[in-house]
């Protein structure tokens, strides 16, 4: 994991005319390896304490090697665990313990993270608008590193920004009875028009009113998908995606759909809008399949045509 280092070791006790594999198992080489790892950890600690600004600048380049070293060498992890920093959606770098302390009142012992900044842009915006913070964990090594940290840091749970709706993103507006009735109404409405297997539907009053719906993928499903990709698309069995369509009760479009439900003269419009709301939510979750994208474009053109006709 110290591939970034280059140099020569002067040691009279090392045999020379031997294979590399033999050298790697040599006792002197192991001691030298441990010593170099310790010196690197000491240097990193020194940089963190005395040149924090430079340390932050180096971090984007060196962090995959440090994370790999932590997973491979427990001693190395113990030496650098207190200087592992993470880029935050607030725009700075933070220690994990500082992140947890700052956000303990909003989500105790839970770490929200971004795995794809472009694809999860809407979720990041919702977090920022509601005073929530997430960490960027978007390199190829971060998937295994998250699992590693959860084993090492007891009680801490990592969740992608699009895997869970934090309570801080919700707003209490209706009574429990109203909530149940609206939930049942919206669920039956969207199930009538969406032919999506194993899709869960729930209604929430989100603090961001201009978002009609979002798609959530459970953290467990996400990690199983990443594991499958890591092993070249290895089949993990018939595991359904644990996806949830969250409809925003505070959104004007969703409210209007509830008003139009049951009107036969507007059934075609309601169906088109329901499908479009779902596709828009999916676009913020992951790219659509070619056929789905073609249908989305066709429907968009149809909606624009209807809008133009209304204006005339």
PDB file of C-alpha atoms in Angstrom:
ATOM      1  CA  UNK A   1       0.000   0.000   0.000  1.00  0.00           C
ATOM      2  CA  UNK A   2       3.061   2.284   0.018  1.00  0.00           C
ATOM      3  CA  UNK A   3       3.371   2.326  -3.761  1.00  0.00           C
ATOM      4  CA  UNK A   4       3.807   6.107  -3.658  1.00  0.00           C
ATOM      5  CA  UNK A   5       7.192   5.712  -1.955  1.00  0.00           C
ATOM      6  CA  UNK A   6      10.355   5.292  -3.999  1.00  0.00           C
ATOM      7  CA  UNK A   7      13.891   4.812  -2.716  1.00  0.00           C
ATOM      8  CA  UNK A   8      16.746   2.505  -1.825  1.00  0.00           C
ATOM      9  CA  UNK A   9      17.271   0.594   1.417  1.00  0.00           C
ATOM     10  CA  UNK A  10      20.853   0.076   2.555  1.00  0.00           C
ATOM     11  CA  UNK A  11      20.984  -3.085   4.657  1.00  0.00           C
ATOM     12  CA  UNK A  12      24.028  -5.418   4.772  1.00  0.00           C
ATOM     13  CA  UNK A  13      21.958  -8.339   6.086  1.00  0.00           C
ATOM     14  CA  UNK A  14      19.739  -8.734   3.000  1.00  0.00           C
ATOM     15  CA  UNK A  15      20.541 -11.586   0.586  1.00  0.00           C
ATOM     16  CA  UNK A  16      20.685 -10.336  -3.008  1.00  0.00           C
ATOM     17  CA  UNK A  17      20.800 -13.313  -5.377  1.00  0.00           C
ATOM     18  CA  UNK A  18      17.302 -14.544  -4.539  1.00  0.00           C
ATOM     19  CA  UNK A  19      13.825 -14.219  -5.933  1.00  0.00           C
ATOM     20  CA  UNK A  20      11.528 -11.387  -4.950  1.00  0.00           C
ATOM     21  CA  UNK A  21       9.082 -13.831  -3.352  1.00  0.00           C
ATOM     22  CA  UNK A  22      11.837 -15.132  -1.088  1.00  0.00           C
ATOM     23  CA  UNK A  23      12.763 -11.591  -0.071  1.00  0.00           C
ATOM     24  CA  UNK A  24       9.172 -10.795   0.841  1.00  0.00           C
ATOM     25  CA  UNK A  25       9.194 -13.643   3.347  1.00  0.00           C
ATOM     26  CA  UNK A  26      12.587 -12.722   4.789  1.00  0.00           C
ATOM     27  CA  UNK A  27      12.555 -11.693   8.463  1.00  0.00           C
ATOM     28  CA  UNK A  28      14.705  -8.625   7.876  1.00  0.00           C
ATOM     29  CA  UNK A  29      12.426  -7.453   5.078  1.00  0.00           C
ATOM     30  CA  UNK A  30       9.369  -7.792   7.311  1.00  0.00           C
ATOM     31  CA  UNK A  31      11.062  -5.719  10.015  1.00  0.00           C
ATOM     32  CA  UNK A  32      12.074  -3.070   7.480  1.00  0.00           C
ATOM     33  CA  UNK A  33       8.495  -3.043   6.104  1.00  0.00           C
ATOM     34  CA  UNK A  34       7.037  -2.524   9.584  1.00  0.00           C
ATOM     35  CA  UNK A  35       9.568   0.226  10.303  1.00  0.00           C
ATOM     36  CA  UNK A  36       8.768   2.069   7.060  1.00  0.00           C
ATOM     37  CA  UNK A  37       5.027   1.814   7.761  1.00  0.00           C
ATOM     38  CA  UNK A  38       5.601   3.293  11.210  1.00  0.00           C
ATOM     39  CA  UNK A  39       7.740   6.134   9.808  1.00  0.00           C
ATOM     40  CA  UNK A  40       5.072   6.929   7.209  1.00  0.00           C
ATOM     41  CA  UNK A  41       2.362   6.988   9.889  1.00  0.00           C
ATOM     42  CA  UNK A  42       4.532   9.245  12.061  1.00  0.00           C
ATOM     43  CA  UNK A  43       5.106  11.601   9.126  1.00  0.00           C
ATOM     44  CA  UNK A  44       1.392  11.753   8.363  1.00  0.00           C
ATOM     45  CA  UNK A  45       0.644  12.564  12.006  1.00  0.00           C
ATOM     46  CA  UNK A  46       3.287  15.281  11.933  1.00  0.00           C
ATOM     47  CA  UNK A  47       1.803  16.817   8.776  1.00  0.00           C
ATOM     48  CA  UNK A  48      -1.682  16.710  10.264  1.00  0.00           C
ATOM     49  CA  UNK A  49      -0.582  18.529  13.418  1.00  0.00           C
ATOM     50  CA  UNK A  50       1.816  21.103  11.952  1.00  0.00           C
ATOM     51  CA  UNK A  51       0.769  21.551   8.286  1.00  0.00           C
ATOM     52  CA  UNK A  52      -2.954  20.842   8.273  1.00  0.00           C
ATOM     53  CA  UNK A  53      -3.614  22.940   5.174  1.00  0.00           C
ATOM     54  CA  UNK A  54      -1.027  21.033   3.144  1.00  0.00           C
ATOM     55  CA  UNK A  55      -2.270  17.745   4.596  1.00  0.00           C
ATOM     56  CA  UNK A  56      -5.767  18.543   3.319  1.00  0.00           C
ATOM     57  CA  UNK A  57      -4.350  19.317  -0.145  1.00  0.00           C
ATOM     58  CA  UNK A  58      -2.496  15.998  -0.289  1.00  0.00           C
ATOM     59  CA  UNK A  59      -5.479  13.999   0.936  1.00  0.00           C
ATOM     60  CA  UNK A  60      -7.341  13.573  -2.367  1.00  0.00           C
ATOM     61  CA  UNK A  61      -4.232  11.983  -3.909  1.00  0.00           C
ATOM     62  CA  UNK A  62      -3.051   9.824  -1.012  1.00  0.00           C
ATOM     63  CA  UNK A  63      -6.263   8.720   0.699  1.00  0.00           C
ATOM     64  CA  UNK A  64      -6.833   5.525  -1.399  1.00  0.00           C
ATOM     65  CA  UNK A  65      -3.388   4.260  -0.358  1.00  0.00           C
ATOM     66  CA  UNK A  66      -3.930   5.161   3.296  1.00  0.00           C
ATOM     67  CA  UNK A  67      -7.352   3.482   3.359  1.00  0.00           C
ATOM     68  CA  UNK A  68      -5.911   0.356   1.742  1.00  0.00           C
ATOM     69  CA  UNK A  69      -3.107   0.396   4.312  1.00  0.00           C
ATOM     70  CA  UNK A  70      -5.620   0.637   7.163  1.00  0.00           C
ATOM     71  CA  UNK A  71      -7.485  -2.429   5.896  1.00  0.00           C
ATOM     72  CA  UNK A  72      -4.309  -4.401   5.323  1.00  0.00           C
ATOM     73  CA  UNK A  73      -2.305  -3.508   8.443  1.00  0.00           C
ATOM     74  CA  UNK A  74      -4.025  -3.131  11.833  1.00  0.00           C
ATOM     75  CA  UNK A  75      -0.947  -1.468  13.342  1.00  0.00           C
ATOM     76  CA  UNK A  76      -0.940   1.134  10.597  1.00  0.00           C
ATOM     77  CA  UNK A  77      -4.654   1.774  11.177  1.00  0.00           C
ATOM     78  CA  UNK A  78      -4.113   2.245  14.920  1.00  0.00           C
ATOM     79  CA  UNK A  79      -1.423   4.841  14.171  1.00  0.00           C
ATOM     80  CA  UNK A  80      -3.437   6.887  11.645  1.00  0.00           C
ATOM     81  CA  UNK A  81      -7.061   6.374  12.701  1.00  0.00           C
ATOM     82  CA  UNK A  82      -7.152   9.739  14.492  1.00  0.00           C
ATOM     83  CA  UNK A  83      -5.981  11.653  11.408  1.00  0.00           C
ATOM     84  CA  UNK A  84      -8.274  10.077   8.798  1.00  0.00           C
ATOM     85  CA  UNK A  85     -10.159  12.992   7.273  1.00  0.00           C
ATOM     86  CA  UNK A  86     -13.171  13.120   4.961  1.00  0.00           C
ATOM     87  CA  UNK A  87     -14.328  15.770   2.526  1.00  0.00           C
ATOM     88  CA  UNK A  88     -17.685  17.156   3.578  1.00  0.00           C
ATOM     89  CA  UNK A  89     -20.570  18.635   1.592  1.00  0.00           C
ATOM     90  CA  UNK A  90     -19.866  21.761   3.653  1.00  0.00           C
ATOM     91  CA  UNK A  91     -16.735  22.186   1.532  1.00  0.00           C
ATOM     92  CA  UNK A  92     -14.051  21.393   4.097  1.00  0.00           C
ATOM     93  CA  UNK A  93     -12.286  18.328   5.500  1.00  0.00           C
ATOM     94  CA  UNK A  94     -13.337  16.822   8.797  1.00  0.00           C
ATOM     95  CA  UNK A  95     -12.472  14.022  11.180  1.00  0.00           C
ATOM     96  CA  UNK A  96     -15.116  11.330  11.597  1.00  0.00           C
ATOM     97  CA  UNK A  97     -15.494  12.021  15.326  1.00  0.00           C
ATOM     98  CA  UNK A  98     -16.010  15.750  14.659  1.00  0.00           C
ATOM     99  CA  UNK A  99     -18.677  14.976  12.028  1.00  0.00           C
ATOM    100  CA  UNK A 100     -20.491  12.685  14.451  1.00  0.00           C
ATOM    101  CA  UNK A 101     -20.338  15.260  17.257  1.00  0.00           C
ATOM    102  CA  UNK A 102     -21.666  18.067  15.046  1.00  0.00           C
ATOM    103  CA  UNK A 103     -24.602  16.004  13.826  1.00  0.00           C
ATOM    104  CA  UNK A 104     -25.414  13.954  16.947  1.00  0.00           C
ATOM    105  CA  UNK A 105     -28.666  15.861  17.541  1.00  0.00           C
ATOM    106  CA  UNK A 106     -29.890  15.127  13.980  1.00  0.00           C
ATOM    107  CA  UNK A 107     -28.722  11.552  13.419  1.00  0.00           C
ATOM    108  CA  UNK A 108     -26.798   9.991  16.282  1.00  0.00           C
ATOM    109  CA  UNK A 109     -24.040   7.520  15.314  1.00  0.00           C
ATOM    110  CA  UNK A 110     -25.149   7.661  11.666  1.00  0.00           C
ATOM    111  CA  UNK A 111     -22.889   8.853   8.853  1.00  0.00           C
ATOM    112  CA  UNK A 112     -24.490   9.962   5.589  1.00  0.00           C
ATOM    113  CA  UNK A 113     -22.202   9.730   2.577  1.00  0.00           C
ATOM    114  CA  UNK A 114     -22.124  10.630  -1.138  1.00  0.00           C
ATOM    115  CA  UNK A 115     -20.939   7.913  -3.498  1.00  0.00           C
ATOM    116  CA  UNK A 116     -21.643   9.724  -6.805  1.00  0.00           C
ATOM    117  CA  UNK A 117     -21.690  13.525  -6.658  1.00  0.00           C
ATOM    118  CA  UNK A 118     -23.304  14.040 -10.092  1.00  0.00           C
ATOM    119  CA  UNK A 119     -25.957  11.340  -9.842  1.00  0.00           C
ATOM    120  CA  UNK A 120     -26.885  12.285  -6.264  1.00  0.00           C
ATOM    121  CA  UNK A 121     -26.922  16.055  -6.871  1.00  0.00           C
ATOM    122  CA  UNK A 122     -30.587  16.467  -5.882  1.00  0.00           C
ATOM    123  CA  UNK A 123     -30.120  14.566  -2.623  1.00  0.00           C
ATOM    124  CA  UNK A 124     -27.055  16.709  -1.816  1.00  0.00           C
ATOM    125  CA  UNK A 125     -29.101  19.854  -2.476  1.00  0.00           C
ATOM    126  CA  UNK A 126     -31.847  18.656  -0.126  1.00  0.00           C
ATOM    127  CA  UNK A 127     -29.264  17.968   2.562  1.00  0.00           C
ATOM    128  CA  UNK A 128     -27.679  21.414   2.222  1.00  0.00           C
ATOM    129  CA  UNK A 129     -31.003  23.266   2.176  1.00  0.00           C
ATOM    130  CA  UNK A 130     -32.001  21.583   5.427  1.00  0.00           C
ATOM    131  CA  UNK A 131     -28.718  22.041   7.275  1.00  0.00           C
ATOM    132  CA  UNK A 132     -27.585  18.444   6.923  1.00  0.00           C
ATOM    133  CA  UNK A 133     -24.042  17.329   6.175  1.00  0.00           C
ATOM    134  CA  UNK A 134     -22.700  14.305   4.318  1.00  0.00           C
ATOM    135  CA  UNK A 135     -19.217  12.970   3.597  1.00  0.00           C
ATOM    136  CA  UNK A 136     -17.808  12.200   0.142  1.00  0.00           C
ATOM    137  CA  UNK A 137     -16.890   8.511  -0.083  1.00  0.00           C
ATOM    138  CA  UNK A 138     -16.741   8.133  -3.843  1.00  0.00           C
ATOM    139  CA  UNK A 139     -13.524   6.292  -4.715  1.00  0.00           C
ATOM    140  CA  UNK A 140     -13.366   2.643  -5.720  1.00  0.00           C
ATOM    141  CA  UNK A 141     -11.926   1.653  -2.333  1.00  0.00           C
ATOM    142  CA  UNK A 142     -14.562   3.426  -0.250  1.00  0.00           C
ATOM    143  CA  UNK A 143     -17.114   0.596  -0.437  1.00  0.00           C
ATOM    144  CA  UNK A 144     -14.845  -1.907   1.357  1.00  0.00           C
ATOM    145  CA  UNK A 145     -13.497   0.883   3.592  1.00  0.00           C
ATOM    146  CA  UNK A 146     -17.010   1.699   4.854  1.00  0.00           C
ATOM    147  CA  UNK A 147     -17.499  -1.948   5.853  1.00  0.00           C
ATOM    148  CA  UNK A 148     -14.081  -1.884   7.537  1.00  0.00           C
ATOM    149  CA  UNK A 149     -14.902   1.248   9.564  1.00  0.00           C
ATOM    150  CA  UNK A 150     -18.227  -0.182  10.709  1.00  0.00           C
ATOM    151  CA  UNK A 151     -16.370  -3.200  12.086  1.00  0.00           C
ATOM    152  CA  UNK A 152     -13.685  -1.086  13.756  1.00  0.00           C
ATOM    153  CA  UNK A 153     -15.879   1.747  15.060  1.00  0.00           C
ATOM    154  CA  UNK A 154     -18.557  -0.033  17.053  1.00  0.00           C
ATOM    155  CA  UNK A 155     -22.057   1.442  16.852  1.00  0.00           C
ATOM    156  CA  UNK A 156     -21.439   3.671  13.807  1.00  0.00           C
ATOM    157  CA  UNK A 157     -23.663   3.120  10.784  1.00  0.00           C
ATOM    158  CA  UNK A 158     -23.015   4.456   7.261  1.00  0.00           C
ATOM    159  CA  UNK A 159     -25.934   5.325   4.971  1.00  0.00           C
ATOM    160  CA  UNK A 160     -25.894   6.733   1.462  1.00  0.00           C
ATOM    161  CA  UNK A 161     -27.737  10.041   1.010  1.00  0.00           C
ATOM    162  CA  UNK A 162     -30.243   8.243  -1.238  1.00  0.00           C
ATOM    163  CA  UNK A 163     -30.830   5.264   1.042  1.00  0.00           C
ATOM    164  CA  UNK A 164     -32.725   6.903   3.892  1.00  0.00           C
ATOM    165  CA  UNK A 165     -34.806   9.995   4.626  1.00  0.00           C
ATOM    166  CA  UNK A 166     -33.469  11.650   7.752  1.00  0.00           C
ATOM    167  CA  UNK A 167     -36.017  12.979  10.218  1.00  0.00           C
ATOM    168  CA  UNK A 168     -34.394  16.389   9.701  1.00  0.00           C
ATOM    169  CA  UNK A 169     -35.679  16.347   6.096  1.00  0.00           C
ATOM    170  CA  UNK A 170     -39.280  15.786   7.156  1.00  0.00           C
ATOM    171  CA  UNK A 171     -41.900  18.211   8.382  1.00  0.00           C
ATOM    172  CA  UNK A 172     -44.888  17.286  10.508  1.00  0.00           C
ATOM    173  CA  UNK A 173     -47.996  18.810   8.942  1.00  0.00           C
ATOM    174  CA  UNK A 174     -50.973  16.460   9.227  1.00  0.00           C
ATOM    175  CA  UNK A 175     -52.556  14.380  11.926  1.00  0.00           C
ATOM    176  CA  UNK A 176     -51.872  10.653  12.035  1.00  0.00           C
ATOM    177  CA  UNK A 177     -55.302   9.950  10.534  1.00  0.00           C
ATOM    178  CA  UNK A 178     -54.729  12.361   7.635  1.00  0.00           C
ATOM    179  CA  UNK A 179     -51.297  10.851   7.057  1.00  0.00           C
ATOM    180  CA  UNK A 180     -52.726   7.355   6.774  1.00  0.00           C
ATOM    181  CA  UNK A 181     -55.506   8.387   4.397  1.00  0.00           C
ATOM    182  CA  UNK A 182     -53.139  10.329   2.138  1.00  0.00           C
ATOM    183  CA  UNK A 183     -50.632   7.473   2.187  1.00  0.00           C
ATOM    184  CA  UNK A 184     -53.294   4.987   1.085  1.00  0.00           C
ATOM    185  CA  UNK A 185     -54.631   7.361  -1.584  1.00  0.00           C
ATOM    186  CA  UNK A 186     -51.228   8.076  -3.137  1.00  0.00           C
ATOM    187  CA  UNK A 187     -50.099   4.462  -2.934  1.00  0.00           C
ATOM    188  CA  UNK A 188     -53.184   3.138  -4.716  1.00  0.00           C
ATOM    189  CA  UNK A 189     -52.942   5.929  -7.317  1.00  0.00           C
ATOM    190  CA  UNK A 190     -49.336   5.204  -8.277  1.00  0.00           C
ATOM    191  CA  UNK A 191     -49.731   1.434  -8.106  1.00  0.00           C
ATOM    192  CA  UNK A 192     -52.564   1.678 -10.637  1.00  0.00           C
ATOM    193  CA  UNK A 193     -50.230   3.187 -13.239  1.00  0.00           C
ATOM    194  CA  UNK A 194     -46.732   1.928 -12.382  1.00  0.00           C
ATOM    195  CA  UNK A 195     -45.821  -1.611 -13.331  1.00  0.00           C
ATOM    196  CA  UNK A 196     -42.723  -1.821 -11.123  1.00  0.00           C
ATOM    197  CA  UNK A 197     -42.077  -5.050  -9.260  1.00  0.00           C
ATOM    198  CA  UNK A 198     -41.255  -4.911  -5.530  1.00  0.00           C
ATOM    199  CA  UNK A 199     -41.508  -1.103  -5.409  1.00  0.00           C
ATOM    200  CA  UNK A 200     -42.480   0.318  -2.029  1.00  0.00           C
ATOM    201  CA  UNK A 201     -44.396   3.588  -1.946  1.00  0.00           C
ATOM    202  CA  UNK A 202     -44.600   5.983   0.960  1.00  0.00           C
ATOM    203  CA  UNK A 203     -45.734   9.571   1.428  1.00  0.00           C
ATOM    204  CA  UNK A 204     -43.700  12.043   3.467  1.00  0.00           C
ATOM    205  CA  UNK A 205     -43.905  15.780   4.065  1.00  0.00           C
ATOM    206  CA  UNK A 206     -40.443  16.864   2.944  1.00  0.00           C
ATOM    207  CA  UNK A 207     -39.111  20.279   3.880  1.00  0.00           C
ATOM    208  CA  UNK A 208     -38.073  20.828   0.250  1.00  0.00           C
ATOM    209  CA  UNK A 209     -41.463  21.515  -1.434  1.00  0.00           C
ATOM    210  CA  UNK A 210     -40.215  21.711  -5.046  1.00  0.00           C
ATOM    211  CA  UNK A 211     -39.234  18.019  -5.109  1.00  0.00           C
ATOM    212  CA  UNK A 212     -42.257  15.850  -6.035  1.00  0.00           C
ATOM    213  CA  UNK A 213     -40.601  12.487  -5.331  1.00  0.00           C
ATOM    214  CA  UNK A 214     -37.313  10.724  -4.646  1.00  0.00           C
ATOM    215  CA  UNK A 215     -36.172   7.139  -4.955  1.00  0.00           C
ATOM    216  CA  UNK A 216     -34.457   5.428  -2.028  1.00  0.00           C
ATOM    217  CA  UNK A 217     -32.374   2.268  -2.353  1.00  0.00           C
ATOM    218  CA  UNK A 218     -31.727   0.504   0.938  1.00  0.00           C
ATOM    219  CA  UNK A 219     -28.115   0.466   2.085  1.00  0.00           C
ATOM    220  CA  UNK A 220     -28.078  -3.332   2.103  1.00  0.00           C
ATOM    221  CA  UNK A 221     -29.231  -3.538  -1.537  1.00  0.00           C
ATOM    222  CA  UNK A 222     -26.650  -0.935  -2.558  1.00  0.00           C
ATOM    223  CA  UNK A 223     -23.817  -2.881  -0.949  1.00  0.00           C
ATOM    224  CA  UNK A 224     -24.939  -6.141  -2.536  1.00  0.00           C
ATOM    225  CA  UNK A 225     -24.926  -4.428  -5.953  1.00  0.00           C
ATOM    226  CA  UNK A 226     -21.429  -3.034  -5.345  1.00  0.00           C
ATOM    227  CA  UNK A 227     -20.237  -6.462  -4.252  1.00  0.00           C
ATOM    228  CA  UNK A 228     -21.637  -7.971  -7.453  1.00  0.00           C
ATOM    229  CA  UNK A 229     -19.903  -5.328  -9.611  1.00  0.00           C
ATOM    230  CA  UNK A 230     -16.635  -5.841  -7.750  1.00  0.00           C
ATOM    231  CA  UNK A 231     -16.672  -9.499  -8.741  1.00  0.00           C
ATOM    232  CA  UNK A 232     -17.410  -8.833 -12.394  1.00  0.00           C
ATOM    233  CA  UNK A 233     -21.193  -8.932 -12.250  1.00  0.00           C
ATOM    234  CA  UNK A 234     -21.303 -12.179 -10.292  1.00  0.00           C
ATOM    235  CA  UNK A 235     -24.906 -13.205  -9.724  1.00  0.00           C
ATOM    236  CA  UNK A 236     -25.947 -12.817  -6.094  1.00  0.00           C
ATOM    237  CA  UNK A 237     -29.100 -14.847  -6.576  1.00  0.00           C
ATOM    238  CA  UNK A 238     -32.645 -13.599  -7.061  1.00  0.00           C
ATOM    239  CA  UNK A 239     -32.336 -10.706  -4.621  1.00  0.00           C
ATOM    240  CA  UNK A 240     -34.935  -7.984  -5.282  1.00  0.00           C
ATOM    241  CA  UNK A 241     -33.913  -4.336  -5.117  1.00  0.00           C
ATOM    242  CA  UNK A 242     -35.257  -2.811  -1.915  1.00  0.00           C
ATOM    243  CA  UNK A 243     -36.417   0.435  -3.525  1.00  0.00           C
ATOM    244  CA  UNK A 244     -38.892   2.971  -2.164  1.00  0.00           C
ATOM    245  CA  UNK A 245     -40.660   5.765  -4.030  1.00  0.00           C
ATOM    246  CA  UNK A 246     -41.082   8.614  -1.537  1.00  0.00           C
ATOM    247  CA  UNK A 247     -43.826  11.045  -2.591  1.00  0.00           C
ATOM    248  CA  UNK A 248     -43.650  14.552  -1.176  1.00  0.00           C
ATOM    249  CA  UNK A 249     -47.000  15.536   0.337  1.00  0.00           C
ATOM    250  CA  UNK A 250     -45.957  19.205   0.394  1.00  0.00           C
ATOM    251  CA  UNK A 251     -45.360  19.312  -3.357  1.00  0.00           C
ATOM    252  CA  UNK A 252     -48.059  21.114  -5.377  1.00  0.00           C
ATOM    253  CA  UNK A 253     -48.011  18.529  -8.177  1.00  0.00           C
ATOM    254  CA  UNK A 254     -48.527  15.604  -5.767  1.00  0.00           C
ATOM    255  CA  UNK A 255     -51.344  17.474  -4.044  1.00  0.00           C
ATOM    256  CA  UNK A 256     -52.992  18.152  -7.403  1.00  0.00           C
ATOM    257  CA  UNK A 257     -52.777  14.473  -8.342  1.00  0.00           C
ATOM    258  CA  UNK A 258     -54.755  13.613  -5.215  1.00  0.00           C
ATOM    259  CA  UNK A 259     -57.454  16.106  -6.267  1.00  0.00           C
ATOM    260  CA  UNK A 260     -57.656  14.633  -9.774  1.00  0.00           C
ATOM    261  CA  UNK A 261     -57.834  11.019  -8.592  1.00  0.00           C
ATOM    262  CA  UNK A 262     -61.096   9.381  -9.646  1.00  0.00           C
ATOM    263  CA  UNK A 263     -61.894  11.857 -12.429  1.00  0.00           C
ATOM    264  CA  UNK A 264     -62.431   9.799 -15.574  1.00  0.00           C
ATOM    265  CA  UNK A 265     -62.007  12.832 -17.842  1.00  0.00           C
ATOM    266  CA  UNK A 266     -58.460  13.350 -16.489  1.00  0.00           C
ATOM    267  CA  UNK A 267     -57.412   9.698 -16.112  1.00  0.00           C
ATOM    268  CA  UNK A 268     -54.991   9.817 -19.062  1.00  0.00           C
ATOM    269  CA  UNK A 269     -53.373  12.981 -17.693  1.00  0.00           C
ATOM    270  CA  UNK A 270     -53.037  11.528 -14.201  1.00  0.00           C
ATOM    271  CA  UNK A 271     -51.437   8.365 -15.561  1.00  0.00           C
ATOM    272  CA  UNK A 272     -48.951  10.366 -17.629  1.00  0.00           C
ATOM    273  CA  UNK A 273     -48.012  12.560 -14.657  1.00  0.00           C
ATOM    274  CA  UNK A 274     -47.595   9.577 -12.311  1.00  0.00           C
ATOM    275  CA  UNK A 275     -45.253   7.859 -14.749  1.00  0.00           C
ATOM    276  CA  UNK A 276     -43.337  11.093 -15.308  1.00  0.00           C
ATOM    277  CA  UNK A 277     -42.927  11.743 -11.565  1.00  0.00           C
ATOM    278  CA  UNK A 278     -41.518   8.244 -11.171  1.00  0.00           C
ATOM    279  CA  UNK A 279     -39.100   8.638 -14.097  1.00  0.00           C
ATOM    280  CA  UNK A 280     -37.895  12.010 -12.798  1.00  0.00           C
ATOM    281  CA  UNK A 281     -37.210  10.435  -9.416  1.00  0.00           C
ATOM    282  CA  UNK A 282     -35.368   7.562 -11.113  1.00  0.00           C
ATOM    283  CA  UNK A 283     -33.239   9.972 -13.164  1.00  0.00           C
ATOM    284  CA  UNK A 284     -31.946  11.445  -9.919  1.00  0.00           C
ATOM    285  CA  UNK A 285     -31.238   7.939  -8.663  1.00  0.00           C
ATOM    286  CA  UNK A 286     -29.579   6.246 -11.630  1.00  0.00           C
ATOM    287  CA  UNK A 287     -29.533   6.431 -15.457  1.00  0.00           C
ATOM    288  CA  UNK A 288     -32.638   5.080 -17.184  1.00  0.00           C
ATOM    289  CA  UNK A 289     -32.437   2.058 -19.449  1.00  0.00           C
ATOM    290  CA  UNK A 290     -32.495   2.878 -23.210  1.00  0.00           C
ATOM    291  CA  UNK A 291     -36.161   1.906 -23.651  1.00  0.00           C
ATOM    292  CA  UNK A 292     -37.148   3.781 -20.489  1.00  0.00           C
ATOM    293  CA  UNK A 293     -35.262   6.870 -21.663  1.00  0.00           C
ATOM    294  CA  UNK A 294     -36.932   6.761 -25.061  1.00  0.00           C
ATOM    295  CA  UNK A 295     -40.342   6.555 -23.384  1.00  0.00           C
ATOM    296  CA  UNK A 296     -39.430   9.422 -21.042  1.00  0.00           C
ATOM    297  CA  UNK A 297     -38.451  11.672 -23.971  1.00  0.00           C
ATOM    298  CA  UNK A 298     -41.632  10.757 -25.874  1.00  0.00           C
ATOM    299  CA  UNK A 299     -43.777  11.548 -22.838  1.00  0.00           C
ATOM    300  CA  UNK A 300     -41.902  14.822 -22.222  1.00  0.00           C
ATOM    301  CA  UNK A 301     -42.671  15.939 -25.764  1.00  0.00           C
ATOM    302  CA  UNK A 302     -46.307  14.976 -25.271  1.00  0.00           C
ATOM    303  CA  UNK A 303     -46.546  16.983 -22.042  1.00  0.00           C
ATOM    304  CA  UNK A 304     -44.954  20.032 -23.677  1.00  0.00           C
ATOM    305  CA  UNK A 305     -47.398  19.780 -26.576  1.00  0.00           C
ATOM    306  CA  UNK A 306     -50.336  19.715 -24.168  1.00  0.00           C
ATOM    307  CA  UNK A 307     -48.912  22.698 -22.293  1.00  0.00           C
ATOM    308  CA  UNK A 308     -48.553  24.666 -25.540  1.00  0.00           C
ATOM    309  CA  UNK A 309     -52.153  23.845 -26.475  1.00  0.00           C
ATOM    310  CA  UNK A 310     -53.358  25.146 -23.103  1.00  0.00           C
ATOM    311  CA  UNK A 311     -51.507  28.435 -23.635  1.00  0.00           C
ATOM    312  CA  UNK A 312     -53.144  28.911 -27.034  1.00  0.00           C
TER     313      UNK A 312
END
